[in-house]
Coordinates of C-alpha atoms and ligand atoms in Angstrom, one line a residue:
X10 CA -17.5 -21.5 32.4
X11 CA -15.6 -24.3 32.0
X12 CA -13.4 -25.2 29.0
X13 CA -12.8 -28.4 27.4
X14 CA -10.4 -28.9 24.6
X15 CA -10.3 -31.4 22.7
X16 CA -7.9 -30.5 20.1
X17 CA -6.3 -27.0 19.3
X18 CA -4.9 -26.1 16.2
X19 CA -1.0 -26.1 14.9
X20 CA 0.2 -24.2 11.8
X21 CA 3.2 -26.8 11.3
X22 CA 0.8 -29.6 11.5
X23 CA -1.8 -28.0 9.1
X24 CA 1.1 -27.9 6.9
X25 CA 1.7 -31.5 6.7
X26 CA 1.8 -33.2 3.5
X27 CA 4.0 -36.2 4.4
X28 CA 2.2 -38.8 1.5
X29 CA -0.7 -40.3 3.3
X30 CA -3.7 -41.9 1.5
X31 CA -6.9 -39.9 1.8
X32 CA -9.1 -41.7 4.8
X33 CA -13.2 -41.8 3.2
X34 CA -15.8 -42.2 6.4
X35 CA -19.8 -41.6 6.4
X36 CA -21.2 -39.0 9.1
X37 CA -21.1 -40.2 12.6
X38 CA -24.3 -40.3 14.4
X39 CA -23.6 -40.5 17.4
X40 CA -25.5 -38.2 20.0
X41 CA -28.6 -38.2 17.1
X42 CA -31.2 -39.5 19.3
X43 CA -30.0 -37.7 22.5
X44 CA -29.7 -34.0 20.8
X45 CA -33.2 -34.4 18.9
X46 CA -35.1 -35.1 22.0
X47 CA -33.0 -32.0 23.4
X48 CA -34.1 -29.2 20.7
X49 CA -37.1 -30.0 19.8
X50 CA -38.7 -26.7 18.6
X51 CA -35.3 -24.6 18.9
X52 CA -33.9 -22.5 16.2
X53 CA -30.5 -22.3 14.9
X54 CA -29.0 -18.9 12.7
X55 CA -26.2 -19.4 10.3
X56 CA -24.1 -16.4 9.0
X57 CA -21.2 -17.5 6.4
X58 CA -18.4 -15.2 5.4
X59 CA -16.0 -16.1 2.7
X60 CA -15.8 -18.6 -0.3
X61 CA -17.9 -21.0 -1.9
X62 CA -16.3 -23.2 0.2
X63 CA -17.6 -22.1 3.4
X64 CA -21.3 -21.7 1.7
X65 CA -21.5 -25.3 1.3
X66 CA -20.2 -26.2 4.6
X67 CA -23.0 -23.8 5.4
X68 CA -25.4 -25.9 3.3
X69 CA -24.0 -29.6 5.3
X70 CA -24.4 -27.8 8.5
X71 CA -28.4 -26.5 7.6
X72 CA -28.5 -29.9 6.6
X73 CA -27.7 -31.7 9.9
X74 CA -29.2 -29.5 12.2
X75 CA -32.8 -29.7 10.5
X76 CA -32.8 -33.6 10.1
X77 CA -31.8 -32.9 14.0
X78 CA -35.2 -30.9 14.6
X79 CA -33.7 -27.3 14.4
X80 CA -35.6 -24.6 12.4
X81 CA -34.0 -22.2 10.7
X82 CA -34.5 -19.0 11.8
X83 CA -33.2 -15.2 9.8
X84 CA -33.1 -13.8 13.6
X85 CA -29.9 -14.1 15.6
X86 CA -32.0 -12.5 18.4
X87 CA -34.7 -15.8 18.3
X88 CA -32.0 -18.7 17.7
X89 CA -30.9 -20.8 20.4
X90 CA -27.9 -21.7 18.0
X91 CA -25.9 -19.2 16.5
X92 CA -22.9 -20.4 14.0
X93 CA -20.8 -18.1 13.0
X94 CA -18.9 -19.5 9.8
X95 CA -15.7 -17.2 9.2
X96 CA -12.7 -16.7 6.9
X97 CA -9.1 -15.4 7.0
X98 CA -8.3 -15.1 3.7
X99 CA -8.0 -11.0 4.8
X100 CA -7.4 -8.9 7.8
X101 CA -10.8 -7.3 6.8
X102 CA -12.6 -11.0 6.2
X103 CA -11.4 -11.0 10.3
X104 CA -12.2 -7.7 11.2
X105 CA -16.1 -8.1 9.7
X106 CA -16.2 -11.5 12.4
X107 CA -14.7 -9.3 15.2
X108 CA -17.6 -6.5 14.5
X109 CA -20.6 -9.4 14.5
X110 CA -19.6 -10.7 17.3
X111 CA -19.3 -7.7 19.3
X112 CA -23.1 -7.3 18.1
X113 CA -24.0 -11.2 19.3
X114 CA -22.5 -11.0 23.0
X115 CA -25.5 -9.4 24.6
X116 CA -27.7 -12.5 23.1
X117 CA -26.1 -14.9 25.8
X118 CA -27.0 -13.1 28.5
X119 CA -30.6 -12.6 27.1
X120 CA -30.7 -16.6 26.3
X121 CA -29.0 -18.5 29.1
X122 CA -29.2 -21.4 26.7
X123 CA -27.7 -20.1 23.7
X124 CA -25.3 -21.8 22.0
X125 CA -23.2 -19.9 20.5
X126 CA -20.3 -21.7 18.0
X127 CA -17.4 -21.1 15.9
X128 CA -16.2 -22.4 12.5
X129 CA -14.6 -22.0 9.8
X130 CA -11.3 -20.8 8.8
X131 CA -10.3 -17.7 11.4
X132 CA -10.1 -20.5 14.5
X133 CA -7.8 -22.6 12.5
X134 CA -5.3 -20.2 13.5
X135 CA -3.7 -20.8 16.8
X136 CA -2.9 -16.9 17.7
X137 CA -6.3 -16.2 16.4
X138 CA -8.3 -19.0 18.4
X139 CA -6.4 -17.7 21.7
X140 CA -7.4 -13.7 20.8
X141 CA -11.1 -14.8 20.0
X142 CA -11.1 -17.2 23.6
X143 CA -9.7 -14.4 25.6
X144 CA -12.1 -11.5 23.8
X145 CA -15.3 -13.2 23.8
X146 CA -15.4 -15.8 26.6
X147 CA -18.9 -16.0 26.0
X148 CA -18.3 -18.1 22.9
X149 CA -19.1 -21.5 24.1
X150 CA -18.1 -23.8 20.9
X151 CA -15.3 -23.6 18.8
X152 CA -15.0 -26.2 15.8
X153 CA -12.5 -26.6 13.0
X154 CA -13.0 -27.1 9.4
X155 CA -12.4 -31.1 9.1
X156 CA -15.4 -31.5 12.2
X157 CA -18.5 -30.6 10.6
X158 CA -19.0 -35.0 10.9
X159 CA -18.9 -34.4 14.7
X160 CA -21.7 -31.2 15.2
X161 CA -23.9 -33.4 17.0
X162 CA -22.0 -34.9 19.2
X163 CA -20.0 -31.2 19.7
X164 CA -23.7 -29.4 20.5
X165 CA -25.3 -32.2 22.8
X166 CA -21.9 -31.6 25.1
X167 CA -21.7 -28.1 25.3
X168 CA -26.0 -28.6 26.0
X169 CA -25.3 -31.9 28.5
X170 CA -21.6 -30.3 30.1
X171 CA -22.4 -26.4 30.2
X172 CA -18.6 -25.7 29.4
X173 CA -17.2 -24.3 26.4
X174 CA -15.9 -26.9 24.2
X175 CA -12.8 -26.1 21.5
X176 CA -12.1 -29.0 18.8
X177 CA -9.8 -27.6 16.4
X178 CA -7.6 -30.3 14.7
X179 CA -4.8 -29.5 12.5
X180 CA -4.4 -32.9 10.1
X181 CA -5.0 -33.7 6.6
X182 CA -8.8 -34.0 7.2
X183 CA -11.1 -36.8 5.1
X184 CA -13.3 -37.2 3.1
X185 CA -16.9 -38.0 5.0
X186 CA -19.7 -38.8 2.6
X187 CA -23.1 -39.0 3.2
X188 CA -23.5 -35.5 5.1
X189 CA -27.2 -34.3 3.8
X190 CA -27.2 -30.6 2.8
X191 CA -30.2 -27.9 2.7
X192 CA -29.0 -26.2 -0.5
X193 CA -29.7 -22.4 -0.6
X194 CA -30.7 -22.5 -3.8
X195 CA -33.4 -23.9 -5.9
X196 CA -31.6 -24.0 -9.5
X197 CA -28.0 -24.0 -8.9
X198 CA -25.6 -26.3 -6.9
X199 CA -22.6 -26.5 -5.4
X200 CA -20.9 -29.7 -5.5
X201 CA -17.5 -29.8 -3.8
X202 CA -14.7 -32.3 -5.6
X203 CA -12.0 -31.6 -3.9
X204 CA -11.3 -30.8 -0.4
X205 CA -7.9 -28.8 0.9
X206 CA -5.2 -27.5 -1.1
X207 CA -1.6 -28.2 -1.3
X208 CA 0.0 -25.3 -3.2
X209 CA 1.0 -23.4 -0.3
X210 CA 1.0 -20.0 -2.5
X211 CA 3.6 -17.8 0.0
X212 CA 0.8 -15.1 1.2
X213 CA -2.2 -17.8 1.3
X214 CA -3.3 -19.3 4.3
X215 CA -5.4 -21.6 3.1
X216 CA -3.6 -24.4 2.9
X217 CA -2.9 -24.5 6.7
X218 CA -7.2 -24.2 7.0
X219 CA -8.1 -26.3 4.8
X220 CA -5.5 -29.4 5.1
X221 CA -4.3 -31.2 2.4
X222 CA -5.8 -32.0 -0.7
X223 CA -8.0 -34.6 -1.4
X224 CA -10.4 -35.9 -4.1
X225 CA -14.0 -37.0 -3.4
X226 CA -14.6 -40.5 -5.2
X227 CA -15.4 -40.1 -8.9
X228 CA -18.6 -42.5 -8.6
X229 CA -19.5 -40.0 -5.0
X230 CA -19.3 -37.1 -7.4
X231 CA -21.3 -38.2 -10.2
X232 CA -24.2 -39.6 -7.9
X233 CA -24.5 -36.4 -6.6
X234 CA -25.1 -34.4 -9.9
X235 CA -27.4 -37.2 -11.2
X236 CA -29.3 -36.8 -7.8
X237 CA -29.1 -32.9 -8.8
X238 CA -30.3 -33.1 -12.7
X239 CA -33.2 -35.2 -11.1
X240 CA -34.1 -33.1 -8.5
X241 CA -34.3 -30.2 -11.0
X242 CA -31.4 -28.1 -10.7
X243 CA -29.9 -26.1 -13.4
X244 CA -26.5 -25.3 -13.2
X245 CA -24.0 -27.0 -10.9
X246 CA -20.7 -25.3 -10.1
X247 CA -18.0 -28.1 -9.4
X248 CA -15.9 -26.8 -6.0
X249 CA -12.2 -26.9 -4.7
X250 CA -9.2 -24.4 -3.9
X251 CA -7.7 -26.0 -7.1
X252 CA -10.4 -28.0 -9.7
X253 CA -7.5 -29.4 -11.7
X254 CA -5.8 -30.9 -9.2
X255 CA -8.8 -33.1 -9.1
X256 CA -8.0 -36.7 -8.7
X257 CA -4.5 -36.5 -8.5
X258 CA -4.6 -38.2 -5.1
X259 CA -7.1 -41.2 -5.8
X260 CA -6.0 -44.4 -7.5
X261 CA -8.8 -44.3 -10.2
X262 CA -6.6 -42.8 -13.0
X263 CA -9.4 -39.8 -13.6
X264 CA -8.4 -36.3 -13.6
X265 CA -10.9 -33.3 -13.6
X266 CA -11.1 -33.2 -17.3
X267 CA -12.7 -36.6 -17.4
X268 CA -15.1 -35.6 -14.3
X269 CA -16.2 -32.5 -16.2
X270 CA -16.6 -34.7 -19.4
X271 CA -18.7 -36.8 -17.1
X272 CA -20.6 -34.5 -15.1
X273 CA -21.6 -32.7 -18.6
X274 CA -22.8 -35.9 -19.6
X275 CA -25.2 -36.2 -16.9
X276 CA -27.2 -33.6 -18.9
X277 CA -26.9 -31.1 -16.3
X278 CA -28.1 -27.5 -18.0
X279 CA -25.0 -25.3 -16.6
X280 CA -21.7 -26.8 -15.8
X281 CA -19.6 -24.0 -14.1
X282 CA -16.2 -24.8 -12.0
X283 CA -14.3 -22.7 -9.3
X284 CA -11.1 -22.2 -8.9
X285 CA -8.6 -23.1 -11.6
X286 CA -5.0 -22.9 -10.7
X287 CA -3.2 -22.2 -14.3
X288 CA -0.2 -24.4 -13.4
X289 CA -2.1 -27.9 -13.7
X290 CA -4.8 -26.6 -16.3
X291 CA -4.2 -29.1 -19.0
X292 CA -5.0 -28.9 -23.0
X293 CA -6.9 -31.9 -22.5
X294 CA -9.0 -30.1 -19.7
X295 CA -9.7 -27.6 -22.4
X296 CA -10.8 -29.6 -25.4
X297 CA -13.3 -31.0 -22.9
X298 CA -14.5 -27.5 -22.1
X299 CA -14.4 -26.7 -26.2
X300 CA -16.2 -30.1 -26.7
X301 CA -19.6 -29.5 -24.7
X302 CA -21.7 -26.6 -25.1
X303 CA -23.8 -27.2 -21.5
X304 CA -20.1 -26.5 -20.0
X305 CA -20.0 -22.8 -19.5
X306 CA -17.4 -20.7 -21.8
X307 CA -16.4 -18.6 -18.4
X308 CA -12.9 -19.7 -16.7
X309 CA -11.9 -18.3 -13.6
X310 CA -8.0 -18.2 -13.8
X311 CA -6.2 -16.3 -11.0
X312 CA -2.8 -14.7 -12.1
X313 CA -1.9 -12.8 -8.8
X314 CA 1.1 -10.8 -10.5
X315 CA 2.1 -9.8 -14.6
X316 CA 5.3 -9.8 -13.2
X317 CA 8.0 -13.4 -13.2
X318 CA 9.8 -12.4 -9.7
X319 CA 7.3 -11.7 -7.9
X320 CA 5.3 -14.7 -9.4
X321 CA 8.2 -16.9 -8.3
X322 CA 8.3 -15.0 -4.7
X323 CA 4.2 -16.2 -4.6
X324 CA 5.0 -19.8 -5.2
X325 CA 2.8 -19.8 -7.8
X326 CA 4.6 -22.1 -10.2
X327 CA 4.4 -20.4 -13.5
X328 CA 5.7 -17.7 -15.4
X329 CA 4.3 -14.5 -17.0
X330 CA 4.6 -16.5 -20.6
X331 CA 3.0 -19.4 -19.4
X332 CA 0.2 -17.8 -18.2
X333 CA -0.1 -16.4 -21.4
X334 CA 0.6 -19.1 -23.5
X335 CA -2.0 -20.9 -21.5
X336 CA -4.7 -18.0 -22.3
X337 CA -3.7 -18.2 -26.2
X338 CA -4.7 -22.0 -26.2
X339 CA -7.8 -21.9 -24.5
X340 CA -8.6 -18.3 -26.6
X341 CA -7.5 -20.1 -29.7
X342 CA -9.5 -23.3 -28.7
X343 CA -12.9 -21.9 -27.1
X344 CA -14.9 -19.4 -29.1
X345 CA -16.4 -16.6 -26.7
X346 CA -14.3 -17.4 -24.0
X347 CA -14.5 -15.2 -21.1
X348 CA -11.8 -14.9 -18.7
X349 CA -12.0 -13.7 -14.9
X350 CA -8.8 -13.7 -12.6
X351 CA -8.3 -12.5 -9.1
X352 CA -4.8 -10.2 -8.5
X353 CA -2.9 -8.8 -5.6
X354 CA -1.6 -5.6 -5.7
X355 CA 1.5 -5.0 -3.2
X356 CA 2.8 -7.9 -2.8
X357 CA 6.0 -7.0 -0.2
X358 CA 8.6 -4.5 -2.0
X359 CA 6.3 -5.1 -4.7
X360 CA 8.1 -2.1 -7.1
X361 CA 6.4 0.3 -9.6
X362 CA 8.2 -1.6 -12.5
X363 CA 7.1 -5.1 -11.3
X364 CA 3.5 -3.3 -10.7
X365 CA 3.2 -2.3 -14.0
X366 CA 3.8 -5.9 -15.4
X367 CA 0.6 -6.3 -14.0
X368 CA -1.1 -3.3 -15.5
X369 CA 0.3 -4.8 -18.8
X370 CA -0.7 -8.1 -18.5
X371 CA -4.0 -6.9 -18.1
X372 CA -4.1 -5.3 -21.0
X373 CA -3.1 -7.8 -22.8
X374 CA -5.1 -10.4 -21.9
X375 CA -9.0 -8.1 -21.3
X376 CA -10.6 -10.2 -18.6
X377 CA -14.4 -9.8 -18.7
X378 CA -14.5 -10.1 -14.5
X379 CA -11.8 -9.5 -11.9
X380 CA -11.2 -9.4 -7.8
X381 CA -8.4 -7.0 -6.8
X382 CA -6.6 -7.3 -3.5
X383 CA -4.3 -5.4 -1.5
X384 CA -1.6 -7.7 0.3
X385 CA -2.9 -8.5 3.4
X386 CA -0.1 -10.4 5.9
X387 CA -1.4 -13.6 7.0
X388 CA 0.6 -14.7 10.2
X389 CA 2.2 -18.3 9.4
X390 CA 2.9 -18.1 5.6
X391 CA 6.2 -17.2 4.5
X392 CA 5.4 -14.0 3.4
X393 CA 4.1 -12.6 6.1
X394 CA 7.6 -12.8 7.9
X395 CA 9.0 -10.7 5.0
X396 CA 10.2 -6.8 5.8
X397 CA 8.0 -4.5 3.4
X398 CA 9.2 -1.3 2.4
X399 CA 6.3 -0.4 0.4
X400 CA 3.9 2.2 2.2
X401 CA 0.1 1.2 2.2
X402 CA -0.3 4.8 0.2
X403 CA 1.4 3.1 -2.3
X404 CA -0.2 0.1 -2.5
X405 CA -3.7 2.2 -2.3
X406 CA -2.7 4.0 -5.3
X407 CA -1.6 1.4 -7.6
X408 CA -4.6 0.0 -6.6
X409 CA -7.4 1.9 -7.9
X410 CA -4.5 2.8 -11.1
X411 CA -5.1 -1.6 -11.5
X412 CA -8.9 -1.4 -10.9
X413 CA -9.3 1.6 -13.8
X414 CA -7.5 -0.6 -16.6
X415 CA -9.4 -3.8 -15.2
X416 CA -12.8 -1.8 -15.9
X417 CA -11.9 -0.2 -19.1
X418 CA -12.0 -3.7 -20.5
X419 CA -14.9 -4.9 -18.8
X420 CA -16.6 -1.7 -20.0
X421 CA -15.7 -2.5 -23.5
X422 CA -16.9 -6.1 -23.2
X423 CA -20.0 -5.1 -22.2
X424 CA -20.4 -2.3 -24.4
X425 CA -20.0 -5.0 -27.2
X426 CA -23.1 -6.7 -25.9
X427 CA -25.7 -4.4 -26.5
X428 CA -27.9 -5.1 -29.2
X429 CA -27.4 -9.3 -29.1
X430 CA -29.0 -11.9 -27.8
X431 CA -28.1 -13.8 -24.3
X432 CA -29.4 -17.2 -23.0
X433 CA -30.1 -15.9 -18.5
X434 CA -30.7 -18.2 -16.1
X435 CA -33.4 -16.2 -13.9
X436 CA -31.8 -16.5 -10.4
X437 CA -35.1 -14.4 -8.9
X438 CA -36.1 -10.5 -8.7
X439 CA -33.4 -7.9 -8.8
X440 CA -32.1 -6.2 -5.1
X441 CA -32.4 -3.1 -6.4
X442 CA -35.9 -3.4 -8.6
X443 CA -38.1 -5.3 -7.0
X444 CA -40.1 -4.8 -10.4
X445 CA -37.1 -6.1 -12.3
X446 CA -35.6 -9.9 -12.9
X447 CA -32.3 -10.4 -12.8
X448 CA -29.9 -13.4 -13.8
X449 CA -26.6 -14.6 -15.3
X450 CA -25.7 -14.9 -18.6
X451 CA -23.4 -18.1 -20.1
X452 CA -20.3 -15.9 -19.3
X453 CA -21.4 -14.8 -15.9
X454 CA -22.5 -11.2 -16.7
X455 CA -25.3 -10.3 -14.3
X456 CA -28.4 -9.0 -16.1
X457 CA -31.8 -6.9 -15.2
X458 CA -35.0 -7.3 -17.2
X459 CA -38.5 -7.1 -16.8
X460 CA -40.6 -10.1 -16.7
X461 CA -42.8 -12.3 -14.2
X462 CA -41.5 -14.5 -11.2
X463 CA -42.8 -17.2 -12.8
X464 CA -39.4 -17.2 -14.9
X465 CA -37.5 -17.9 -11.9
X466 CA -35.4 -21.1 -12.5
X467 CA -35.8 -20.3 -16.2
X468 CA -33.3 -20.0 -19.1
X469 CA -34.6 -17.4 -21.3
X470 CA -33.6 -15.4 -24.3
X471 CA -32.8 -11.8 -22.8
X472 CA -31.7 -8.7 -25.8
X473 CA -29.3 -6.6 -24.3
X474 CA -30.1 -2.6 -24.2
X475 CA -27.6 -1.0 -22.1
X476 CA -24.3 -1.4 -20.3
X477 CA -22.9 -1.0 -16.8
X478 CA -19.2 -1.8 -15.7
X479 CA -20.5 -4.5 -13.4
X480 CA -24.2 -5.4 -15.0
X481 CA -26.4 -5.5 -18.0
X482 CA -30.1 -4.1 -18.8
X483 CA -32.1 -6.2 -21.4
X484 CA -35.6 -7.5 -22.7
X485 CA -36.9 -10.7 -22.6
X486 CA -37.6 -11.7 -26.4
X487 CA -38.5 -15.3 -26.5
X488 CA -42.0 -14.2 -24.1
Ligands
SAH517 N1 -8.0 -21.3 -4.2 C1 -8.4 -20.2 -4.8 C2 -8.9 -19.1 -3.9 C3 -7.9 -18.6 -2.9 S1 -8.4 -17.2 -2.0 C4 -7.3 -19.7 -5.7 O1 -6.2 -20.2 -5.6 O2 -7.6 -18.9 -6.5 C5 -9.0 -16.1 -3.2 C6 -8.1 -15.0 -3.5 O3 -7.7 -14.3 -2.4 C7 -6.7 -15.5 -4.1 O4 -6.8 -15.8 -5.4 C8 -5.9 -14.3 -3.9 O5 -5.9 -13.4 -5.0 C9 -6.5 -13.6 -2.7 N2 -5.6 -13.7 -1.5 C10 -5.3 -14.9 -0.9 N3 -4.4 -14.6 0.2 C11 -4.3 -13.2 0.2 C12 -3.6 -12.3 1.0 N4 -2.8 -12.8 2.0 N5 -3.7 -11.0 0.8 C13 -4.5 -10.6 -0.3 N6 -5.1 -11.4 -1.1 C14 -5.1 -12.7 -0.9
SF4_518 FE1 -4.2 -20.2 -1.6 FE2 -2.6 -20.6 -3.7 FE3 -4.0 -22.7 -2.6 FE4 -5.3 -20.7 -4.0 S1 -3.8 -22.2 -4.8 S2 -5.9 -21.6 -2.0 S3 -4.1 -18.9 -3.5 S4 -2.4 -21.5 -1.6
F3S519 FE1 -11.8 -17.7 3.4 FE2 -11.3 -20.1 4.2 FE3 -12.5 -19.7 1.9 S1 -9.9 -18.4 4.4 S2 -11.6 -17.7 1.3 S3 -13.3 -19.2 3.9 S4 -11.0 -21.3 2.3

């Protein structure tokens, strides 16, 4: 097969933030007649690994490819499209993409036809891109994160040409407007803000995925969560690496606290927002969240490390205090505030002292929810190129020490909760029970109850009657 590139990725460009004013554009069209009269009847397979980020890419992609005549299909083995959406947040986000795809490479030979593509944030990588090419020459589209505007035109050539076709290009990316999405679920939204991030955390390589950062229009925002409220949907979840940074980058003098004062406005029922980075998390941001009860009291605030040297050696711009101070205020300021962070155990010569800065601060500051990481190099960031003399034993060990004071907490938190009264949005029936409901409370505690399916999309009034570390049992008691 053939291979056409039309771009490859470049770390050093990815990492580009000479000051640049963000370029808006609308979908491009082009190749929209010829690929619909191509596929009539064909069926395409999606399978997303990673953030929120990548689940609404997922959503834009559904989105084109049905107003294109594709049907969705839960099959890989019946698609003649198979898009594999990955991550590289982790070695094992890679190592799960490396597994599926070793599963999918018998498909093309079964399906002549099949087109099978690339995406996401693992081909953004130069070394990675030229491992995956060489493994799996079978993979006959690659695209990067800033082309989802092109799919059509990308899928009609590697149809049309029969050669593999790679566009990967590292620059700040845009802003394109108008993409439709297929939403994956009824009730609650995701509606992306902001696009990219510029914090270039040491061990992160999202930055150099995701390009720089840039704000979607305040007026482009708002539309869509009116167009949400109307269509029905309960509880939108406002999306970017780094919320507060929100508007920053426009010339329309809003930051995020006056979007969320806006979007809260629009009378959605469930105003939730992903991911706040503490250092630009202003008081003002919090008397907004203090001010409206429809915006959730449940704050996702990554801390990383308890400790201020290896806080500084993350990039992460603030200090243990501040972090702490900024926890006080919004404590202080929101009643029933509940807190989740994400943290990363072994950081390079991460020491036992510095660790247990980290077991402290967690004790200190009882977060109802938490992701724990081990250090996982990510070729291209600074800290990857930094010696480590800490064994993985180690890091194993402090580990699970980190995960048993992070669920002694959350145990007591929960424990609290019996016996009072929650408001649960009914997302549908429980995985485990198919007899059972389950849901999310205001503060994002997952709950299981009896009741009838006709409560999906619901907010009801659900007694709590027994605690789990990671979920609730309760009763419905408003019928
Ligand atoms: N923009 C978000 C999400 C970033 S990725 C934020 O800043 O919070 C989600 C989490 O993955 C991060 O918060 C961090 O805890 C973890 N992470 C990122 N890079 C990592 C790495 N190289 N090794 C281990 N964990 C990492
Ligand atoms: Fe990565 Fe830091 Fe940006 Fe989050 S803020 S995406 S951890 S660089
Ligand atoms: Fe993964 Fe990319 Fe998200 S690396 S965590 S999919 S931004």
């Amino acid at each position: 097969m053939k291979t056409k590139i039309i771009n490859t990725p470049d770390m050093q460009k990815a990492a580009d933030r000479r000051p640049s004013s963000t370029v808006f554009s609308t979908m491009s069209v082009k190749s929209f007649d010829e690929l619909s009269k191509l596929i009539k009847g064909k069926k395409y397979y999606i399978r997303t690994y990673g953030c929120q980020a990548n689940i609404r890419d997922e959503e834009t992609m559904r989105g084109m490819l049905e107003n294109v005549g594709y049907i969705p299909s839960n099959e890989p083995e019946e698609a003649d499209l198979i898009i594999i959406n990955t991550c590289a947040v982790r070695e094992n986000a890679e190592d799960k993409v490396y597994g599926e795809i070793g599963n999918l490479k018998y498909l093309t030979k079964k399906n002549k036809e099949l087109v099978l593509g690339f995406c996401g944030c693992m081909v953004e990588q130069p070394e990675i891109l030229k491992r995956l090419m060489t493994t799996f020459p079978e993979v006959n589209l690659y695209f990067g994160t800033h082309e989802l505007g092109n799919l059509y035109s990308l899928i009609y050539a590697v149809l049309t040409n029969k050669e593999r076709i790679v566009s990967i290009e590292s620059k700040p990316g845009e802003v394109v407007e108008n993409l439709p999405a297929c939403r994956l679920n009824r009730f609650k939204a995701f509606v992306n803000i902001i696009y990219g991030c510029n914090k270039f955390c040491t061990y992160c390589i999202v930055p150099y995925t995701r390009g720089k950062e840039r704000s979607r229009k305040f007026e482009d925002v708002l539309d869509e969560c009116k167009s949400l409220v109307k269509a029905g949907y309960k509880e939108i979840t406002l999306l970017g690496q780094n919320v507060n940074a929100y508007g920053k980058d426009l010339d329309e003098q809003k930051d995020f606290a006056d979007l969320l004062e806006a979007v809260a406005k629009t009378g959605i029922e469930r105003l939730r927002f992903t991911t706040s980075h503490p250092w630009d998390f202003s008081s003002k941001m919090i008397d907004i969240i203090a001010k409206y009860p429809n915006i959730m009291k449940f704050i996702h605030l990554p801390v990383q490390s308890g400790n201020d040297k290896i806080l500084k050696l993350m990039g992460r711009r603030y200090s243990r205090q501040q972090y702490l101070d900024l926890v006080k205020e919004m404590r202080n300021k929101i009643p029933g505030l509940s807190l989740s962070t994400d943290i990363i155990v072994g950081f390079p010569n991460e020491t036992e002292d510095e660790f247990q800065d980290t077991v402290t601060l967690v004790d200190e500051v009882k977060y109802e929810a938490a992701f724990t990481f081990i250090y996982s190099p990510r070729k291209g960031t600074p800290a990857a190129k930094i010696e480590d003399n800490v064994p993985y034993a180690t890091k194993s060990k402090r580990f699970i020490e980190l995960v048993k004071h992070l669920e002694k907490h959350i145990e007591e938190k929960s424990n609290k909760m019996v016996g009072n009264v929650y408001k649960v949005l009914v997302d549908g029936t429980s995985k485990t029970d198919e007899g059972m409901l389950s849901g999310y409370t205001e503060e994002n505690k997952l709950v299981h109850f009896k009741g009838d399916e006709s409560l999906i999309g619901t907010i009801v009034d659900v007694k709590i009657t027994e605690s789990h570390t990671y979920s609730l049992i309760g009763e419905i008691v408003n019928g």
